[in-house]
Amino acid sequence: MSFLGIGGNQQGSSNGGVNRDKMELATEQLDMITDVYNRLVDSCHSKCISQRYTEGDLNKGESVCVDRCVAKFFEVNKKVGEKLQSIGPNAGGGGMGG
Amino acid sequence: MALPMVAPVFPAGREPLPPGISEEERQQMEQMKKWQNVMTSGMESCVVKTAIAGGGGFALGGLFSLMQASFAYEDPILRQQAQAGWSQKQKAAEVFKEMGRNMWRSGKGFGKVGALFAGIECVIESYRARNDMVNPVAAGFVAGGILARNSGPKAVLGGGLAFAAFSAAIDLFLRRETPEED
C-alpha cells in the first residue's frame, strides 16, 4: 500500500494534466483500500461478535477472535494473490478490471 | 476519521488530531495513547486476571476467617492446661496470633481456588476465541479436578463436576437478561 498517490497530491498544483492523473490514481487507490477495509470489518464482525450485546467493550474472546480474523484475512489475500500471479499476468489483469 | 464511510487510512504521522489537541502535543498524545493501550491490554491479559482473582480470593478468605473466628468454639480446659501461668497480655496475643494463622490459611485456600479458576478460564477463552458458557463450565471442571487431585480419581471427578455446576450457576446469574432500564 503506497501512499505516493495520496501523500504527493499536496504539490503539483501547477501542472494540471499530471495532477489529474495522480488524482485518478489516488482516488482509485482510496476506493480499493476502503473496499478492503469494509469487507474486513463486515466479515470479522459477523464471525466474531455474538448477537447478544451486554456491554460496549469487547470481551477477551472477541478481541482475540478479531485479531485472528484480521490476520487470516490478509494471509488469505496474500495467498490468493500469489496463486493468481502464478496463473499468469493476463488472468490477473483481466480479473482486476472487473 | 476525516471522511465518513472511507477507510481510516492516513500517511504515518499525519493522522487527524482529536479536537482540542494542537500539533505540538501530538508526540505527548501518542505516548499517552501507547501507555493507555498497554494498561488496557495488560488488564485483559490472562496473567493479570489470574493475579487479581488470586488477590481477591485471598482477601475474601481472610475476611471469612475473621468472621468465623467470632463463632469458633473451643475447649476451655485444654486451653487452661496449655496456657498455665500466662499473663493476660500473653493470652490476648495468642488469640490474635491464632486468628492471623487461620486467616492466612483460609486466604491461601480461597486465593488458590480463585487464581486457578480465573487463569484456566482465561486460557480456555483465549484458545477458543469465543465468549460463551462453555468456558466457565470447563474451567470449573478442571479447577475442581486439580483441587481434589490428592483424593483419588472419584473425588477428582466429583469435585470437578461440583465446581463446574457451581461456576455454571454463577455465570448464568452473571449473564442473565437484565430488565430494560428506561
Coordinates of C-alpha atoms in Angstrom, one line a residue:
Chain A
M1 CA 0.0 0.0 0.0
S2 CA 1.9 3.0 -1.2
F3 CA 0.8 6.5 -0.2
L4 CA 2.7 8.1 -3.0
G5 CA -0.7 8.9 -4.7
I6 CA -2.4 10.3 -1.6
G7 CA 0.6 12.0 0.1
G8 CA 2.0 13.5 -3.1
N9 CA -1.1 15.3 -4.0
Q10 CA -0.4 18.3 -1.9
Q11 CA 2.1 19.6 -4.6
G12 CA 1.8 19.6 -8.3
S13 CA -1.0 22.2 -8.5
S14 CA 0.9 24.0 -11.3
N15 CA 0.8 21.2 -13.9
G16 CA -2.9 20.4 -14.4
G17 CA -2.6 17.3 -16.5
V18 CA -0.3 15.3 -14.3
N19 CA -2.3 16.4 -11.3
R20 CA -5.4 14.9 -12.7
D21 CA -3.7 11.6 -13.4
K22 CA -2.3 11.4 -9.9
M23 CA -5.7 12.3 -8.6
E24 CA -7.3 9.5 -10.6
L25 CA -4.7 7.1 -9.2
A26 CA -5.2 8.3 -5.7
T27 CA -9.0 8.0 -5.9
E28 CA -8.7 4.5 -7.2
Q29 CA -6.3 3.5 -4.5
L30 CA -8.5 5.0 -1.8
D31 CA -11.5 3.2 -3.2
M32 CA -9.7 -0.1 -3.2
I33 CA -8.4 0.4 0.3
T34 CA -11.9 1.4 1.5
D35 CA -13.4 -1.7 -0.1
V36 CA -10.9 -4.0 1.5
Y37 CA -11.5 -2.2 4.9
N38 CA -15.3 -2.5 4.7
R39 CA -15.1 -6.2 3.7
L40 CA -12.7 -6.9 6.5
V41 CA -14.8 -5.1 9.1
D42 CA -18.1 -6.8 7.9
S43 CA -16.5 -10.3 7.8
C44 CA -14.8 -10.2 11.1
H45 CA -17.8 -8.6 12.8
S46 CA -20.2 -11.3 11.6
K47 CA -17.8 -14.0 12.5
C48 CA -16.5 -12.9 15.9
I49 CA -19.1 -10.7 17.7
S50 CA -22.1 -12.5 19.2
Q51 CA -25.6 -11.2 18.6
R52 CA -26.2 -10.5 22.3
Y53 CA -24.9 -7.2 23.4
T54 CA -24.4 -6.8 27.2
E55 CA -21.8 -4.1 27.1
G56 CA -19.9 -1.9 24.6
D57 CA -16.4 -3.3 25.2
L58 CA -15.0 -6.4 23.5
N59 CA -14.5 -9.5 25.6
K60 CA -11.2 -11.3 25.7
G61 CA -12.6 -13.9 23.4
E62 CA -14.0 -11.4 20.9
S63 CA -10.8 -9.3 20.8
V64 CA -8.7 -12.5 20.3
C65 CA -11.1 -13.5 17.5
V66 CA -10.9 -10.1 15.8
D67 CA -7.0 -10.2 15.9
R68 CA -7.0 -13.7 14.4
C69 CA -9.7 -12.7 11.8
V70 CA -7.7 -9.7 10.5
A71 CA -4.5 -11.7 10.3
K72 CA -6.2 -14.6 8.5
F73 CA -7.9 -12.2 6.1
F74 CA -4.6 -10.7 5.0
E75 CA -3.0 -14.1 4.8
V76 CA -5.8 -15.3 2.5
N77 CA -5.5 -12.1 0.5
K78 CA -1.7 -12.7 0.1
K79 CA -2.1 -16.4 -0.8
V80 CA -4.8 -15.8 -3.4
G81 CA -2.7 -13.0 -4.9
E82 CA 0.3 -15.3 -5.2
K83 CA -1.8 -18.0 -6.8
L84 CA -3.3 -15.5 -9.2
Q85 CA 0.2 -14.3 -10.0
S86 CA 1.4 -17.8 -10.8
I87 CA -1.6 -18.5 -13.1
G88 CA -0.4 -15.6 -15.2
P89 CA -0.4 -11.8 -15.5
N90 CA -3.2 -12.0 -18.1
A91 CA -5.7 -13.7 -15.8
G92 CA -4.7 -11.2 -13.0
G93 CA -5.1 -8.1 -15.2
G94 CA -8.5 -9.3 -16.5
G95 CA -9.7 -10.0 -13.1
M96 CA -8.7 -6.7 -11.6
G97 CA -10.7 -4.7 -14.1
G98 CA -14.0 -6.3 -13.0
Chain B
M1 CA -11.5 9.8 10.8
A2 CA -11.7 12.6 8.3
L3 CA -14.2 11.4 5.8
P4 CA -17.2 9.2 6.8
M5 CA -17.5 5.7 5.2
V6 CA -13.9 5.9 3.9
A7 CA -11.1 3.7 5.3
P8 CA -9.4 5.4 8.2
V9 CA -6.0 5.1 6.5
F10 CA -3.6 8.1 6.6
P11 CA 0.0 8.7 6.0
A12 CA 2.1 7.9 9.0
G13 CA 2.4 10.8 11.3
R14 CA -0.5 12.8 9.7
E15 CA -3.5 11.2 11.3
P16 CA -6.2 13.8 12.2
L17 CA -5.8 15.2 15.7
P18 CA -8.7 15.0 18.1
P19 CA -10.4 18.3 18.9
G20 CA -8.5 20.4 21.4
I21 CA -5.0 19.0 20.8
S22 CA -2.5 21.1 18.9
E23 CA 0.2 19.9 16.6
E24 CA 3.0 20.2 19.1
E25 CA 1.2 18.0 21.6
R26 CA 1.0 15.1 19.1
Q27 CA 4.1 13.4 20.5
Q28 CA 2.7 13.5 24.0
M29 CA -0.7 12.3 22.8
E30 CA 1.0 9.4 21.0
Q31 CA 2.9 8.5 24.2
M32 CA -0.2 8.7 26.4
K33 CA -2.2 6.6 23.9
K34 CA 0.6 4.0 23.9
W35 CA 0.6 3.7 27.7
Q36 CA -3.2 3.6 27.8
N37 CA -3.1 0.7 25.3
V38 CA -0.5 -1.1 27.4
M39 CA -2.7 -0.6 30.5
T40 CA -5.9 -1.9 28.9
S41 CA -4.3 -4.8 27.2
G42 CA -2.5 -5.6 30.4
M43 CA -5.7 -5.6 32.4
E44 CA -7.2 -8.0 29.8
S45 CA -4.2 -10.4 29.8
C46 CA -4.5 -13.8 31.5
V47 CA -1.7 -13.2 33.9
V48 CA -3.2 -10.1 35.4
K49 CA -6.6 -11.6 35.6
T50 CA -5.2 -14.6 37.5
A51 CA -3.3 -12.3 39.9
I52 CA -6.4 -10.1 40.5
A53 CA -8.6 -13.2 41.1
G54 CA -5.9 -14.7 43.4
G55 CA -5.6 -11.5 45.4
G56 CA -9.3 -11.1 45.7
G57 CA -9.7 -14.7 46.8
F58 CA -7.0 -14.2 49.4
A59 CA -8.8 -11.1 50.8
L60 CA -12.1 -12.8 50.8
G61 CA -10.7 -15.9 52.6
G62 CA -9.2 -13.7 55.2
L63 CA -12.5 -11.9 55.7
F64 CA -14.4 -15.2 56.0
S65 CA -11.9 -16.5 58.5
L66 CA -12.2 -13.3 60.5
M67 CA -16.0 -13.7 60.7
Q68 CA -15.6 -17.4 61.6
A69 CA -13.3 -16.5 64.5
S70 CA -16.1 -14.9 66.3
F71 CA -18.2 -18.1 66.1
A72 CA -15.4 -20.5 66.9
Y73 CA -15.9 -22.8 69.9
E74 CA -13.0 -24.2 71.9
D75 CA -12.2 -26.3 74.9
P76 CA -11.5 -24.1 77.9
I77 CA -10.0 -26.9 80.0
L78 CA -7.4 -27.8 77.3
R79 CA -6.6 -24.1 76.9
Q80 CA -6.2 -23.7 80.7
Q81 CA -3.7 -26.6 80.7
A82 CA -1.7 -25.3 77.7
Q83 CA -1.6 -21.7 78.8
A84 CA -1.0 -22.3 82.5
G85 CA 0.6 -19.2 84.1
W86 CA 0.4 -16.9 81.2
S87 CA -0.3 -13.3 81.7
Q88 CA -3.4 -11.6 80.2
K89 CA -1.2 -9.9 77.6
Q90 CA 0.2 -13.2 76.5
K91 CA -3.2 -14.8 76.3
A92 CA -4.5 -11.9 74.2
A93 CA -1.5 -12.1 71.9
E94 CA -2.0 -15.8 71.5
V95 CA -5.7 -15.2 70.4
F96 CA -4.6 -12.7 67.8
K97 CA -1.8 -14.9 66.5
E98 CA -4.2 -17.9 66.2
M99 CA -6.6 -15.6 64.3
G100 CA -3.8 -14.5 62.0
R101 CA -2.8 -18.1 61.3
N102 CA -6.3 -19.1 60.4
M103 CA -6.8 -16.0 58.2
W104 CA -3.6 -16.8 56.3
R105 CA -4.6 -20.5 55.8
S106 CA -8.1 -19.7 54.7
G107 CA -6.9 -16.9 52.5
K108 CA -4.4 -19.1 50.8
G109 CA -7.1 -21.7 50.1
F110 CA -9.5 -19.2 48.6
G111 CA -6.7 -17.5 46.7
K112 CA -5.7 -20.8 45.1
V113 CA -9.2 -21.5 44.1
G114 CA -9.8 -18.1 42.6
A115 CA -6.5 -17.9 40.7
L116 CA -6.9 -21.4 39.3
F117 CA -10.4 -20.8 38.1
A118 CA -9.7 -17.4 36.6
G119 CA -6.4 -18.5 35.0
I120 CA -7.9 -21.6 33.4
E121 CA -11.0 -19.8 32.2
C122 CA -8.9 -17.1 30.6
V123 CA -6.6 -19.6 28.8
I124 CA -9.6 -21.5 27.5
E125 CA -11.3 -18.3 26.3
S126 CA -8.1 -17.2 24.5
Y127 CA -7.7 -20.6 22.8
R128 CA -11.3 -20.8 21.7
A129 CA -11.6 -17.1 20.8
R130 CA -15.3 -17.2 21.9
N131 CA -17.1 -15.9 24.9
D132 CA -19.9 -18.2 25.9
M133 CA -21.0 -20.6 28.7
V134 CA -18.6 -23.4 27.8
N135 CA -15.6 -21.5 29.2
P136 CA -16.6 -21.2 32.8
V137 CA -18.1 -24.7 33.0
A138 CA -14.9 -26.3 31.5
A139 CA -12.7 -24.1 33.7
G140 CA -14.7 -25.1 36.8
F141 CA -14.4 -28.8 35.9
V142 CA -10.6 -28.6 35.5
A143 CA -10.1 -26.4 38.6
G144 CA -12.3 -28.7 40.7
G145 CA -10.3 -31.6 39.5
I146 CA -7.0 -30.0 40.3
L147 CA -8.1 -29.0 43.7
A148 CA -9.1 -32.6 44.5
R149 CA -6.1 -34.2 43.0
N150 CA -4.9 -35.8 46.2
S151 CA -8.1 -37.6 47.0
G152 CA -8.3 -40.3 44.3
P153 CA -10.0 -40.4 40.9
K154 CA -13.6 -40.5 42.1
A155 CA -13.0 -37.4 44.2
V156 CA -11.4 -35.7 41.2
L157 CA -14.4 -36.4 39.0
G158 CA -16.9 -35.5 41.7
G159 CA -15.1 -32.3 42.7
G160 CA -14.8 -31.3 39.1
L161 CA -18.5 -31.8 38.4
A162 CA -19.4 -29.9 41.6
F163 CA -17.2 -27.0 40.8
A164 CA -18.4 -27.0 37.2
A165 CA -22.0 -26.9 38.3
F166 CA -21.3 -24.1 40.8
S167 CA -19.5 -22.0 38.3
A168 CA -22.2 -22.6 35.7
A169 CA -24.8 -21.3 38.3
I170 CA -22.7 -18.2 39.0
D171 CA -22.2 -17.4 35.3
L172 CA -25.8 -18.0 34.5
F173 CA -26.6 -15.4 37.1
L174 CA -23.9 -13.0 35.8
R175 CA -25.2 -13.4 32.2
R176 CA -28.9 -13.1 33.0
E177 CA -31.2 -10.9 31.0
T178 CA -31.5 -7.7 32.9
P179 CA -34.8 -5.8 32.7
E180 CA -34.8 -2.7 30.4
E181 CA -33.6 0.3 32.2
D182 CA -35.7 3.1 30.7

